[in-house]
mmCIF file of C-alpha atoms in Angstrom:
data_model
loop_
_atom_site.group_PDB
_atom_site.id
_atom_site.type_symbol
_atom_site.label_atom_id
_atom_site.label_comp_id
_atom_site.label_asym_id
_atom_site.label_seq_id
_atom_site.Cartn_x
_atom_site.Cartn_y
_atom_site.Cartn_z
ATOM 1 C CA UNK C 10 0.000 0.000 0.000
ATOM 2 C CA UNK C 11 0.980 3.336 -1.030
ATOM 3 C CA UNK C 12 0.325 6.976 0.688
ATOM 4 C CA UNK C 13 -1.046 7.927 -2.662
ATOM 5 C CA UNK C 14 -3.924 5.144 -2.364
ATOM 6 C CA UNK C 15 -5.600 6.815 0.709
ATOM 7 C CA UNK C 16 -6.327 10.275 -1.282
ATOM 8 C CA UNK C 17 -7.663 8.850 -4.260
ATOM 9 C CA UNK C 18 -10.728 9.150 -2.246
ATOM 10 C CA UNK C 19 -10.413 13.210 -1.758
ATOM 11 C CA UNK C 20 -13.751 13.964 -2.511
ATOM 12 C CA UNK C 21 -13.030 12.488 -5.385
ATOM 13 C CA UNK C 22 -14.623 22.452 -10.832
ATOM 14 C CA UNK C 23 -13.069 30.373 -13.827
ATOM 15 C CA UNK C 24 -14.123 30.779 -17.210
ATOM 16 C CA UNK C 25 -13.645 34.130 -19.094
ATOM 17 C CA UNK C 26 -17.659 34.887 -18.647
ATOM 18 C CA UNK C 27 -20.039 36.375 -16.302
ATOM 19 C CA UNK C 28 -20.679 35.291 -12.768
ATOM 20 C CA UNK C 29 -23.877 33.675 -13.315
ATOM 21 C CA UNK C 30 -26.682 34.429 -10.997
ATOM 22 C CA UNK C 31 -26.919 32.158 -8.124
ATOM 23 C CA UNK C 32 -29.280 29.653 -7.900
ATOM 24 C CA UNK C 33 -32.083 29.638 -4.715
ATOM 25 C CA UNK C 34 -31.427 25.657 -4.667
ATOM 26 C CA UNK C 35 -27.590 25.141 -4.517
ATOM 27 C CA UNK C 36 -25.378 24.947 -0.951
ATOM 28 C CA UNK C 37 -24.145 28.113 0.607
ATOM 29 C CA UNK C 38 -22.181 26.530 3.044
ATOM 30 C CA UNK C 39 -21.714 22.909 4.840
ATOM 31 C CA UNK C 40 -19.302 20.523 6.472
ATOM 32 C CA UNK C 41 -19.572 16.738 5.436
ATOM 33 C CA UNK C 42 -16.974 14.611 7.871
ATOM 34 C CA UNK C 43 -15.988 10.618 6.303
ATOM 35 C CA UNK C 44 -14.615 7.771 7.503
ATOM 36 C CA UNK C 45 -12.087 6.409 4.921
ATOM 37 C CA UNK C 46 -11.811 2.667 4.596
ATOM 38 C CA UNK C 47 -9.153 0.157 2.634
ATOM 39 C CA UNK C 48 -10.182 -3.032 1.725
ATOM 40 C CA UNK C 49 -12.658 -2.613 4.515
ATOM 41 C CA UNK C 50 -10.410 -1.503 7.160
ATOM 42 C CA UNK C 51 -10.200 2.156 8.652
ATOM 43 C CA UNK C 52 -7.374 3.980 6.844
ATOM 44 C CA UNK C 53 -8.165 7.679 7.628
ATOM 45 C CA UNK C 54 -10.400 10.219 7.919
ATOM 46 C CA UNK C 55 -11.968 13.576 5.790
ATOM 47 C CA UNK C 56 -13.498 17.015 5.912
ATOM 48 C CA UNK C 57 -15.443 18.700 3.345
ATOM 49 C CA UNK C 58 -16.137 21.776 3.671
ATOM 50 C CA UNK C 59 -18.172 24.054 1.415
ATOM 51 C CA UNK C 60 -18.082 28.171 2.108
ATOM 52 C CA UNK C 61 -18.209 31.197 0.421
ATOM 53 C CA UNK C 62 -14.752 33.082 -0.421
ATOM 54 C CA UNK C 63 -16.123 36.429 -1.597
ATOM 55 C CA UNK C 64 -16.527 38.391 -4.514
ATOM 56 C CA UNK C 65 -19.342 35.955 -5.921
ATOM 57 C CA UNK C 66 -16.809 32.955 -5.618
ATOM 58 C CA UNK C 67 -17.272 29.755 -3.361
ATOM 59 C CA UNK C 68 -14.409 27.115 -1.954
ATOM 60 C CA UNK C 69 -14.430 23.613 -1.281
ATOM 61 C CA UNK C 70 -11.897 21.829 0.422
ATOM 62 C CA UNK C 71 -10.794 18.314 1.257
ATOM 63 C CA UNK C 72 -8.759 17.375 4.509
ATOM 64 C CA UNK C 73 -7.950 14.207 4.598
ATOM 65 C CA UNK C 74 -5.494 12.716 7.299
ATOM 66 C CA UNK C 75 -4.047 9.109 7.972
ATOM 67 C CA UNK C 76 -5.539 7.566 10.985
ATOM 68 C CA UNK C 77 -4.653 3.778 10.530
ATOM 69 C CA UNK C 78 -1.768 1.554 9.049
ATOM 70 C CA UNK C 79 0.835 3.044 7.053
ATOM 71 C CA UNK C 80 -0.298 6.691 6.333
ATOM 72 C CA UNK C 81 -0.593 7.278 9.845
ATOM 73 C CA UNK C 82 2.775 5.925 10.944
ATOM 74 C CA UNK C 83 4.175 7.889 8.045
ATOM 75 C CA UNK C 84 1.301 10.927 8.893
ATOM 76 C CA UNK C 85 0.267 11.449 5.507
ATOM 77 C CA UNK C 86 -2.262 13.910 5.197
ATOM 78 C CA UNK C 87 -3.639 15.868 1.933
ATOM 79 C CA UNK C 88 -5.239 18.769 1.264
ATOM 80 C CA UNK C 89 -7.439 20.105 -1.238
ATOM 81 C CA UNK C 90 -8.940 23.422 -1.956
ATOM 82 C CA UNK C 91 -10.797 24.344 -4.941
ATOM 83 C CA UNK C 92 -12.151 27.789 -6.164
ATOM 84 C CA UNK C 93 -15.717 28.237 -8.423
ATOM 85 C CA UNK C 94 -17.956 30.107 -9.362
ATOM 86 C CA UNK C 95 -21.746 28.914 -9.697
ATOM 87 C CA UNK C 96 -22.836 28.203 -13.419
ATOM 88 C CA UNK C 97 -26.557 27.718 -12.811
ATOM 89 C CA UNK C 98 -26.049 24.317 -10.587
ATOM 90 C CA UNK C 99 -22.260 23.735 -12.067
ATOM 91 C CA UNK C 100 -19.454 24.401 -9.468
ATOM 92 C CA UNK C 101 -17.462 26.783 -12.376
ATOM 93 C CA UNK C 102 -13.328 25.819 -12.134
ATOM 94 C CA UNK C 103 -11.445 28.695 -11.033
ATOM 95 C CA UNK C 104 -8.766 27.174 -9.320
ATOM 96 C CA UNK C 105 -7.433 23.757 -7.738
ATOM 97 C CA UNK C 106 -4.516 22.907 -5.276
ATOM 98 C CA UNK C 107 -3.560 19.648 -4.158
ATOM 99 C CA UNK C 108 -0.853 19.025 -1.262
ATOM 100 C CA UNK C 109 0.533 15.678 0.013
ATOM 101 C CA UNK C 110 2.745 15.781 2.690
ATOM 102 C CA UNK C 111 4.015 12.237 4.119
ATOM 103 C CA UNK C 112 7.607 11.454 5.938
ATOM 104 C CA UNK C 113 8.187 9.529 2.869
ATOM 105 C CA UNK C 114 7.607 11.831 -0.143
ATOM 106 C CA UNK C 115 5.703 14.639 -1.115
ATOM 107 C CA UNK C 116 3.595 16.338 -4.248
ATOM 108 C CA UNK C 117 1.794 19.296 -5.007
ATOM 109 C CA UNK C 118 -0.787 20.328 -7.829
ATOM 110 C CA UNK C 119 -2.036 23.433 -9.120
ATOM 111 C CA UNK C 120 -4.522 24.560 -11.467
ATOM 112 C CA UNK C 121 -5.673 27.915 -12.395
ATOM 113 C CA UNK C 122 -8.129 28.758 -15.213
ATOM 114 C CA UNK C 123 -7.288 32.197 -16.789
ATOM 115 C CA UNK C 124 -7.988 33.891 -20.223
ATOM 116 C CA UNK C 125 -9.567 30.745 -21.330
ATOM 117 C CA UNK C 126 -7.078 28.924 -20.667
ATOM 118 C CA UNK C 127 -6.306 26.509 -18.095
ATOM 119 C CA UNK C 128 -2.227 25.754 -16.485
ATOM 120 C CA UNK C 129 -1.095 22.997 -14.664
ATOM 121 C CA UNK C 130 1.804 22.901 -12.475
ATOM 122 C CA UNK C 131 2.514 19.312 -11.027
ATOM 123 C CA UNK C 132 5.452 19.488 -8.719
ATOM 124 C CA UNK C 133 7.965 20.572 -11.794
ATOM 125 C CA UNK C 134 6.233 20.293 -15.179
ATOM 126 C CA UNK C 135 3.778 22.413 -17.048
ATOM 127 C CA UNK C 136 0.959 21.391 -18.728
ATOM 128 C CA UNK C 137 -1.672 24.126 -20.769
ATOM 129 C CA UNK C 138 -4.614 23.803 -22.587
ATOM 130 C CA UNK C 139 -8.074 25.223 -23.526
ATOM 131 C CA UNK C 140 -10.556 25.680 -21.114
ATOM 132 C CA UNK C 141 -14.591 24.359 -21.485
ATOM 133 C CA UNK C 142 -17.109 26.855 -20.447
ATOM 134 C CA UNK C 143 -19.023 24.443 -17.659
ATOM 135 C CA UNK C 144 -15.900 22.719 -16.639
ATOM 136 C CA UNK C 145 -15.115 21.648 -13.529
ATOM 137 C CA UNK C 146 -12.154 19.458 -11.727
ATOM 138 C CA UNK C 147 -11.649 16.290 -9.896
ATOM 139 C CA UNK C 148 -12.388 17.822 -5.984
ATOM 140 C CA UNK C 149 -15.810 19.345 -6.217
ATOM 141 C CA UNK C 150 -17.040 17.014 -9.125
ATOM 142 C CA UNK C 151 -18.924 14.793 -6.544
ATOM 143 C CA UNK C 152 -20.800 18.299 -5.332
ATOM 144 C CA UNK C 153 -21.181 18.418 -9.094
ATOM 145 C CA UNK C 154 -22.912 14.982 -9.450
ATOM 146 C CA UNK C 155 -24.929 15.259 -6.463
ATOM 147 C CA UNK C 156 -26.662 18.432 -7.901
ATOM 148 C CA UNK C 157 -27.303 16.760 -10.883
ATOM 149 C CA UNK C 158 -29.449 14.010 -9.701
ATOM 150 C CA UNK C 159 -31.165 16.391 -7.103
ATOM 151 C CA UNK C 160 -32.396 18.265 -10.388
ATOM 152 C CA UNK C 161 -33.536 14.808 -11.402
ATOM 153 C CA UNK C 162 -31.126 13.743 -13.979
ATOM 154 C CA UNK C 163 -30.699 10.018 -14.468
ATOM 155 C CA UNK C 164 -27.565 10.640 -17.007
ATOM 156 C CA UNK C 165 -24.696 13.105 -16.775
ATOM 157 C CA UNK C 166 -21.444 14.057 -18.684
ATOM 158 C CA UNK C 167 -18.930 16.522 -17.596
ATOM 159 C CA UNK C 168 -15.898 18.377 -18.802
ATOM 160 C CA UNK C 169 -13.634 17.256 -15.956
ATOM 161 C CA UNK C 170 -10.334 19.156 -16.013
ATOM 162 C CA UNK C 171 -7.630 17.085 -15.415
ATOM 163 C CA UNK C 172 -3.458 17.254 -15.713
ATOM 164 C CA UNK C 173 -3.035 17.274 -19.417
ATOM 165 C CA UNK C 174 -6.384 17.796 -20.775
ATOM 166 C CA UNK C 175 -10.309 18.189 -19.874
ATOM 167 C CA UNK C 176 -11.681 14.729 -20.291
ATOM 168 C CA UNK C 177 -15.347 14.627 -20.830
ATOM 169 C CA UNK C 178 -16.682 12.498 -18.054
ATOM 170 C CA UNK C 179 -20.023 10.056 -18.528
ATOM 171 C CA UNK C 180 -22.161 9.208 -15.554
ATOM 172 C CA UNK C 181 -25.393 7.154 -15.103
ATOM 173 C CA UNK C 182 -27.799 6.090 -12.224
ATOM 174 C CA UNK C 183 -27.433 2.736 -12.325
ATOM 175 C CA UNK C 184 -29.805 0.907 -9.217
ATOM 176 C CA UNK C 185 -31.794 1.989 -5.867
ATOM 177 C CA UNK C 186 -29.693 0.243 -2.961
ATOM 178 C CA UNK C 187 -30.558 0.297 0.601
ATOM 179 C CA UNK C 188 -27.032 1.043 2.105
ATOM 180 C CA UNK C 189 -25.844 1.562 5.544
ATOM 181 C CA UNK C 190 -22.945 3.965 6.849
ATOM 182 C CA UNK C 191 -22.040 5.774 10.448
ATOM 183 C CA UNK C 192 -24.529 8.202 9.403
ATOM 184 C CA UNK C 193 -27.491 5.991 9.029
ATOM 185 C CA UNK C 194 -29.596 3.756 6.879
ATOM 186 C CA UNK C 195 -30.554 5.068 3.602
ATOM 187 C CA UNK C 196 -32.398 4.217 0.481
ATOM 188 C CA UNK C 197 -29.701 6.000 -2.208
ATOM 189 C CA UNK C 198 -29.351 5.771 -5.890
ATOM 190 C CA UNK C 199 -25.635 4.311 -7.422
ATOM 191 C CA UNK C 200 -24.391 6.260 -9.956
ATOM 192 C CA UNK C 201 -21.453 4.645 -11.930
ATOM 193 C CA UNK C 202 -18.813 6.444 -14.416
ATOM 194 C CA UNK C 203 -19.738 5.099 -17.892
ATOM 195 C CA UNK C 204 -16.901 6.163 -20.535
ATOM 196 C CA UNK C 205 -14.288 4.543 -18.689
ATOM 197 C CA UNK C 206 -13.464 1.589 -16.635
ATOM 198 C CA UNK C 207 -12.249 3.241 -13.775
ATOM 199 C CA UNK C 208 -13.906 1.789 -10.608
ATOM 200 C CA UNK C 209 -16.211 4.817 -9.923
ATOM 201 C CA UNK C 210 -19.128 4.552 -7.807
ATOM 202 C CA UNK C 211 -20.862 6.478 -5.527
ATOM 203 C CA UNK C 212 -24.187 5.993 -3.728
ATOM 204 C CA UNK C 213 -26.179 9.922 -3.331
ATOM 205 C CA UNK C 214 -29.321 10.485 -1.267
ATOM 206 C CA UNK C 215 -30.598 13.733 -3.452
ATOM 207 C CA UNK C 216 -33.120 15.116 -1.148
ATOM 208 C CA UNK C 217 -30.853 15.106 1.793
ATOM 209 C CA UNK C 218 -27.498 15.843 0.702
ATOM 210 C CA UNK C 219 -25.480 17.593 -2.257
ATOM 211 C CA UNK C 220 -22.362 14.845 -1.392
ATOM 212 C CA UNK C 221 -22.151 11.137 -1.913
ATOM 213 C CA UNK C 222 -23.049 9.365 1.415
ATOM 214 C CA UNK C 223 -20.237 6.568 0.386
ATOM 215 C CA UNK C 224 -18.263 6.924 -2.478
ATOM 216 C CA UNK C 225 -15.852 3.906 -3.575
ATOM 217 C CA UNK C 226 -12.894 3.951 -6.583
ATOM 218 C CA UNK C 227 -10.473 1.315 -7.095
ATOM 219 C CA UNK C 228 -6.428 1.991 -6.512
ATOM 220 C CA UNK C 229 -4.806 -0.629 -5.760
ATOM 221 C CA UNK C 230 -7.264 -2.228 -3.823
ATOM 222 C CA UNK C 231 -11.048 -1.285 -2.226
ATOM 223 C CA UNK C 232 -10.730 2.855 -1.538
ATOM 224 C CA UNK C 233 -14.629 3.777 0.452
ATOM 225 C CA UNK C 234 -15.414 6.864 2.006
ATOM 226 C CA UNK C 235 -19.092 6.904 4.631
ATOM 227 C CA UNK C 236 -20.307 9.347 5.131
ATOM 228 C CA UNK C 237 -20.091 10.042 9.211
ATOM 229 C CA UNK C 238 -22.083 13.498 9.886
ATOM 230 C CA UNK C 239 -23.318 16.582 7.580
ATOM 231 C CA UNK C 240 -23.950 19.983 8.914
ATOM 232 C CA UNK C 241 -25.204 22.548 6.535
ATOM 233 C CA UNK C 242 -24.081 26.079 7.815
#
């Protein structure tokens, strides 16, 4: 097991155009807290956090810390703090920054959308390319999905802006499962990434929450966030 496997789970979006107005329906502000499970056995722990930043933007951030096994002996812990603007119900990229900090090794990403285009920096290389009005990135495209399927939409594609490139990014409900986490028993809907084979699902109760109340990915193994207690602000 690698450090890098326990924030594959970081739950887990500025165009050159008008702030749109902001919808009555989408989150202001809230805290979602996660346990974060390998192969079924506690690994670590996470805080998202949605709140406003000013000047019509919002951020969204990702703590997530090494409890259990190997990331907490070598206390890895990574961070993740987006920057968007509303586009109707889409959280808008303006800017992304990943830090991983272990006693081992450690990596940072940034990505900043600006003049319609976006940049990259990972740790030492440079990567541009054209921004996609709509697009968001890897950290707040759960919020992303969740707001989808609250509006009642069964299918979903995003442009996802990733290292190299914005990938468009296919989702689907795919069955009603009764599932069970630290925050209760709930009847959610599993929505499943389509376009790829990547070992994306995530399990959303709409009418309650704008986050996944589990969300599992393969990497290396079983990677599951629960959802452990929601407080909207």
């Amino acid at each position: 097991m690698t450090t890098k496997t326990l924030f594959r789970a970081g739950l887990a979006l500025a165009l050159a155009l008008p702030v749109a107005a902001f919808a009555a329906d989408v989150p202001q502000s809230f805290t979602a807290t996660y346990q974060v499970l390998k192969d079924g056995g506690p690994l670590g722990e996470a805080t998202v956090t949605l709140k406003s930043a000013g000047g019509g933007q919002f951020e969204y951030t990702n703590q997530t810390k090494g409890t259990s096994g190997l990331a907490a002996m070598l206390g890895a812990n990574v961070s993740e703090t987006s920057r968007f603007t509303w586009a109707g119900q889409v959280p808008q990229a303006v800017s992304y920054h990943y830090q991983l900090d272990a006693a081992v090794k450690s990596k940072t990403r940034d990505l900043t959308v600006q003049g319609g285009n976006v940049q990259v920096q990972d740790n030492k290389k440079s990567f541009t390319y054209t921004a996609v009005p709509g697009m968001v990135e890897r950290n707040t495209l759960p919020l992303a999905l969740g707001l989808a399927l609250r509006s009642g939409q069964q299918q979903v594609a995003f442009p996802v802006a990733v290292k190299q490139q914005v990938e468009n990014q296919q989702f689907k409900v795919s069955a009603k499962e009764k599932i069970t986490v630290p925050a209760g028993a709930f009847d959610a809907i599993r929505v499943d990434r389509t376009d790829a084979d990547r070992g994306f699902n995530a399990w959303y109760v709409p009418s309650k929450y704008p986050v996944p109340v589990k969300l599992a990915q393969k990497d290396g193994g079983d990677l599951t966030m629960e959802l452990v207690k929601y407080e909207a602000r």
